[in-house]
JSON list of C-alpha atoms in Angstrom, two decimals:
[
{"chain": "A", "resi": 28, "resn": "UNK", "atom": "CA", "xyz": [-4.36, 23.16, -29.79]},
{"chain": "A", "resi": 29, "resn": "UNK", "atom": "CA", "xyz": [-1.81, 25.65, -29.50]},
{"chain": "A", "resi": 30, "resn": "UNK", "atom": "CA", "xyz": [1.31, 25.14, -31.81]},
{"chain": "A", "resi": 31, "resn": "UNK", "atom": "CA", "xyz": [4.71, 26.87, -32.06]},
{"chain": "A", "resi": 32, "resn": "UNK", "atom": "CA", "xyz": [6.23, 26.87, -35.05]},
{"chain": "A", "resi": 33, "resn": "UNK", "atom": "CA", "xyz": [10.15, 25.81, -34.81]},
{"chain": "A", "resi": 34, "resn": "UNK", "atom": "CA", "xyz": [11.79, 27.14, -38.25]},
{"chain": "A", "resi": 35, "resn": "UNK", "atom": "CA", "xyz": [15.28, 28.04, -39.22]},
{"chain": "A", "resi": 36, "resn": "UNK", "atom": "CA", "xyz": [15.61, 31.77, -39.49]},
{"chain": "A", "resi": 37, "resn": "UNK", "atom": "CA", "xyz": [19.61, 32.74, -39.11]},
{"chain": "A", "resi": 38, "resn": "UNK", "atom": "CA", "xyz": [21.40, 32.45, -42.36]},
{"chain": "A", "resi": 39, "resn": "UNK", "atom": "CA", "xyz": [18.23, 31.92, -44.64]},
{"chain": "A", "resi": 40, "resn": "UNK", "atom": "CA", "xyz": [16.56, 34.25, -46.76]},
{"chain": "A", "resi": 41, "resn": "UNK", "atom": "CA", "xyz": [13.84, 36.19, -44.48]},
{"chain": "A", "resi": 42, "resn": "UNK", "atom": "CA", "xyz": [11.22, 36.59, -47.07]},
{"chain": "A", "resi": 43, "resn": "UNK", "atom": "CA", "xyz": [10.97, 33.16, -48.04]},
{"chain": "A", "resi": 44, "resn": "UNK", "atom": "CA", "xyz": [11.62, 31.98, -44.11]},
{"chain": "A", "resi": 45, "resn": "UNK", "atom": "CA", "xyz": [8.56, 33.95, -43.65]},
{"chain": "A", "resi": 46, "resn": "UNK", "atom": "CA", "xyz": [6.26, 32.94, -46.35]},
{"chain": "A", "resi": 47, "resn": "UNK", "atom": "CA", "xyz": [6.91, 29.39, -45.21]},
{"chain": "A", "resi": 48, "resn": "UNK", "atom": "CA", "xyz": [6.20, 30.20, -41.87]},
{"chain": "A", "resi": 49, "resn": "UNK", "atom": "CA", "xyz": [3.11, 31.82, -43.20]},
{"chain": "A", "resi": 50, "resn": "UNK", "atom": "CA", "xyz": [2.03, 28.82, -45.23]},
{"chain": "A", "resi": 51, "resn": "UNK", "atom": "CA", "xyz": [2.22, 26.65, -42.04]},
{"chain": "A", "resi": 52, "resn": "UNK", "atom": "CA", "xyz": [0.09, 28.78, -40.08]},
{"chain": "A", "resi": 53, "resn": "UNK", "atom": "CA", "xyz": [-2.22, 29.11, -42.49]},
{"chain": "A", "resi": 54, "resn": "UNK", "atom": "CA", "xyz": [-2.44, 24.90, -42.78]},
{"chain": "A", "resi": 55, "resn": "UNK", "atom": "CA", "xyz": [-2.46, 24.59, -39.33]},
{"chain": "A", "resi": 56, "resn": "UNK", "atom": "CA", "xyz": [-5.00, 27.51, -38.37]},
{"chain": "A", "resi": 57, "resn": "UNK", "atom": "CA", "xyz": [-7.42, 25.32, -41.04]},
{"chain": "A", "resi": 58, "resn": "UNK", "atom": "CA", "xyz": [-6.94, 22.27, -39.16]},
{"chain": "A", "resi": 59, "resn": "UNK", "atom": "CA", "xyz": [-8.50, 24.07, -35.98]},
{"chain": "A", "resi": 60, "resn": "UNK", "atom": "CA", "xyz": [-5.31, 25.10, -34.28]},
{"chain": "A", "resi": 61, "resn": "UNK", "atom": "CA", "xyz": [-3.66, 28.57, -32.66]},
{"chain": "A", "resi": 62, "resn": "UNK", "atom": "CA", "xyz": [-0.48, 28.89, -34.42]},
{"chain": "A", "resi": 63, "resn": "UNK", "atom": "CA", "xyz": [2.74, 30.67, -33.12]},
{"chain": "A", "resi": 64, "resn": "UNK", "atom": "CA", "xyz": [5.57, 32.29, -34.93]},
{"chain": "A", "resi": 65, "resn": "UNK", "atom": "CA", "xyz": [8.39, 32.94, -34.11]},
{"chain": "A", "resi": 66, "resn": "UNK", "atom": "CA", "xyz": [7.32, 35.78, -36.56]},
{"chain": "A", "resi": 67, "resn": "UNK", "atom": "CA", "xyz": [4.58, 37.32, -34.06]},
{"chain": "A", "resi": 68, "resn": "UNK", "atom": "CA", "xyz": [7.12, 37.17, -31.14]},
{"chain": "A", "resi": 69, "resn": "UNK", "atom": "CA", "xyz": [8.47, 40.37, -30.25]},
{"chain": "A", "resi": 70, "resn": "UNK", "atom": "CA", "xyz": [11.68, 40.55, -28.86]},
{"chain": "A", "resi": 71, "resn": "UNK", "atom": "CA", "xyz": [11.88, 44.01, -27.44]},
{"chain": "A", "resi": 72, "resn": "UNK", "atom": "CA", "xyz": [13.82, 46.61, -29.55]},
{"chain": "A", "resi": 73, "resn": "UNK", "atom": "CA", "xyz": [16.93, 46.14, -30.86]},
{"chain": "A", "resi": 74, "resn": "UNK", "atom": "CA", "xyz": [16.93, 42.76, -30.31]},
{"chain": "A", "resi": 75, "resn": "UNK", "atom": "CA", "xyz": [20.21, 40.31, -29.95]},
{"chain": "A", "resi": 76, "resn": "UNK", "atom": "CA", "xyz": [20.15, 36.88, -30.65]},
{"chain": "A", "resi": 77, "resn": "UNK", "atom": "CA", "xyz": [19.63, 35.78, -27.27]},
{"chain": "A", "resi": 78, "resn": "UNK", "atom": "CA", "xyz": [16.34, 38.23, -26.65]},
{"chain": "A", "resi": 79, "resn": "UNK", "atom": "CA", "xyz": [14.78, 36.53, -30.00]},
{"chain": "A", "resi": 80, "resn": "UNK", "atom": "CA", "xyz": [15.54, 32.82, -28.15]},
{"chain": "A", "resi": 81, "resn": "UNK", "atom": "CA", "xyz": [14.39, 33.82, -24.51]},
{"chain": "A", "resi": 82, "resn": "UNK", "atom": "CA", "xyz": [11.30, 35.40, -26.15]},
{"chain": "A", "resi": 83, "resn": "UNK", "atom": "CA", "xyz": [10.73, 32.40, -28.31]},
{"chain": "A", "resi": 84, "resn": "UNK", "atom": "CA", "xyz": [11.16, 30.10, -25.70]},
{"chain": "A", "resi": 85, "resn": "UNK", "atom": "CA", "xyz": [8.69, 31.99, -23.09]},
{"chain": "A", "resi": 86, "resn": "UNK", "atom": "CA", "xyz": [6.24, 31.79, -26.14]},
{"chain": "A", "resi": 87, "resn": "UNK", "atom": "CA", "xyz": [6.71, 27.84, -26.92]},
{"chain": "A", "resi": 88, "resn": "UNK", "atom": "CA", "xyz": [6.61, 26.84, -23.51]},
{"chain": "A", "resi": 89, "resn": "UNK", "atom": "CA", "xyz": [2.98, 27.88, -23.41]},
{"chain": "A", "resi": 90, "resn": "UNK", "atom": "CA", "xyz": [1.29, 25.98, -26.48]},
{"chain": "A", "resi": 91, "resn": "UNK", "atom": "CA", "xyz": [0.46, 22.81, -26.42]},
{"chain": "A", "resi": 92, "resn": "UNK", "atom": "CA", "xyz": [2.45, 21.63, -28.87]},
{"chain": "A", "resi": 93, "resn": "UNK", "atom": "CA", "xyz": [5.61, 22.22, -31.28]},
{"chain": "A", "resi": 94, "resn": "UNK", "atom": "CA", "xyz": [5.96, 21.63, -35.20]},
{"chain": "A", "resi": 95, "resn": "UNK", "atom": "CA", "xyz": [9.44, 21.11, -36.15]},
{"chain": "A", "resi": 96, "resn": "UNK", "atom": "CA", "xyz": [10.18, 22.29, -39.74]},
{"chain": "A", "resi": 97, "resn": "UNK", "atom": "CA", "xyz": [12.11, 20.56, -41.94]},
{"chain": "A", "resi": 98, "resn": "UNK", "atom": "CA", "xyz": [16.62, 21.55, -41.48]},
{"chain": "A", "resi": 99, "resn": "UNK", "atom": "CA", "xyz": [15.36, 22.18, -37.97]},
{"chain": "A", "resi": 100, "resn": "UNK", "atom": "CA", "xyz": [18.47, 20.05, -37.13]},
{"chain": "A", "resi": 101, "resn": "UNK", "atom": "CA", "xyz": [21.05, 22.67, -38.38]},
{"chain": "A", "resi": 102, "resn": "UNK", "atom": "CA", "xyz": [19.57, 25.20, -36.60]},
{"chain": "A", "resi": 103, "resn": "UNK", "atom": "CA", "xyz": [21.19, 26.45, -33.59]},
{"chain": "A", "resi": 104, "resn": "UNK", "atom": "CA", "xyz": [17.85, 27.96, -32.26]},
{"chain": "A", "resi": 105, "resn": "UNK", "atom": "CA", "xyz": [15.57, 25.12, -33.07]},
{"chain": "A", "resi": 106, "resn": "UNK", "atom": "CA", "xyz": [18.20, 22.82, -31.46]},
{"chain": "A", "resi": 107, "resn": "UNK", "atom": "CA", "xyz": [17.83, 24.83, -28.33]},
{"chain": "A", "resi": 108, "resn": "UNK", "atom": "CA", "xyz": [13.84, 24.90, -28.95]},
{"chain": "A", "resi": 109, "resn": "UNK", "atom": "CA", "xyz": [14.05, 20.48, -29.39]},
{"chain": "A", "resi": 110, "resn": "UNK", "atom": "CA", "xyz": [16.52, 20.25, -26.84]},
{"chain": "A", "resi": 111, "resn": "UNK", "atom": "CA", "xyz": [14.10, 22.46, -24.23]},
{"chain": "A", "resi": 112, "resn": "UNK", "atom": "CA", "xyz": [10.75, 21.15, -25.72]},
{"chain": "A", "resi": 113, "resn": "UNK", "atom": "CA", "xyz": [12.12, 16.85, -24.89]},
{"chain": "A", "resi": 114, "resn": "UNK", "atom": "CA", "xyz": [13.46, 17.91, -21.35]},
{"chain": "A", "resi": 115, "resn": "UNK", "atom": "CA", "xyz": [9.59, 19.67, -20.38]},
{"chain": "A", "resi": 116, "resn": "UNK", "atom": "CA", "xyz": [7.89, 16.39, -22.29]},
{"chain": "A", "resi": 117, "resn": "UNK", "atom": "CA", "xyz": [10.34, 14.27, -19.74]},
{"chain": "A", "resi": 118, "resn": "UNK", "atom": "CA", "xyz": [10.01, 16.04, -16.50]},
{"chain": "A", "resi": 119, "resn": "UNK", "atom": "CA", "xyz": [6.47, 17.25, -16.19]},
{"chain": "A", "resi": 120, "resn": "UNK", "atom": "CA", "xyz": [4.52, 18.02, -19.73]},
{"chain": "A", "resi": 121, "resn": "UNK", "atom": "CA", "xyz": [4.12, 14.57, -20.39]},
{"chain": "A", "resi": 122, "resn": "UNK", "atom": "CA", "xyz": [1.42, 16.14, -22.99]},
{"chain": "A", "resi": 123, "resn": "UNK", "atom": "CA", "xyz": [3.46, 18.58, -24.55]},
{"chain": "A", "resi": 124, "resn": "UNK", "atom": "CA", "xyz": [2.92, 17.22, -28.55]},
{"chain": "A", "resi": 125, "resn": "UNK", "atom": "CA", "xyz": [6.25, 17.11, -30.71]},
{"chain": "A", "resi": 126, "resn": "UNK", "atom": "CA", "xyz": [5.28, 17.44, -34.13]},
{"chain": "A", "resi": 127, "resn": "UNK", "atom": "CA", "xyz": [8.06, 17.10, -37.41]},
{"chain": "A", "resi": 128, "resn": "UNK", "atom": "CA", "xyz": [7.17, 18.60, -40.71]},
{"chain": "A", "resi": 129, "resn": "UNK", "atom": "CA", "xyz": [7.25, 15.26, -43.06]}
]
């Protein structure tokens, strides 16, 4: 299975952001699956905001599932990533998979 990673990344520290993003790939790569990251996304250069979201959206809407980590709710980009991932689920990918760390 194919699974993006949702993870807070505006406002946090980017190192650790990353290594936690790492750690999850890593744990989910063992358990047989093709992790994304929003870390392996590019975004073009010079990025804004909204290149980062389009990009991560294109990227999530073509695994088979999504792994919310944990503060994902205070996250203004993994809000938008929930908010698109439960409208496909509803109107035609029944089997999209919505995952939640713990």
């Amino acid at each position: 299975m194919t699974i993006y990673i949702s993870i807070p990344i505006t406002g946090t520290d980017i190192r650790k952001t990353r290594e936690k993003a790492d750690l999850i790939k890593a744990r989910l790569s063992r358990d047989g699956h093709t992790p994304v990251s929003p870390f392996d996304i590019y975004a073009g250069h010079k990025p804004q905001y909204a290149d980062y979201i389009c990009c991560d959206l294109r990227a999530m809407l073509g695994c088979d599932a999504v792994f919310f980590c944990d503060g994902w709710e205070r996250s203004c980009g993994c809000n938008i990533e929930h908010d698109v991932a439960m409208r496909m689920k509803a109107h035609g990918r029944k089997d999209l998979k919505i995952m939640y760390e713990n």
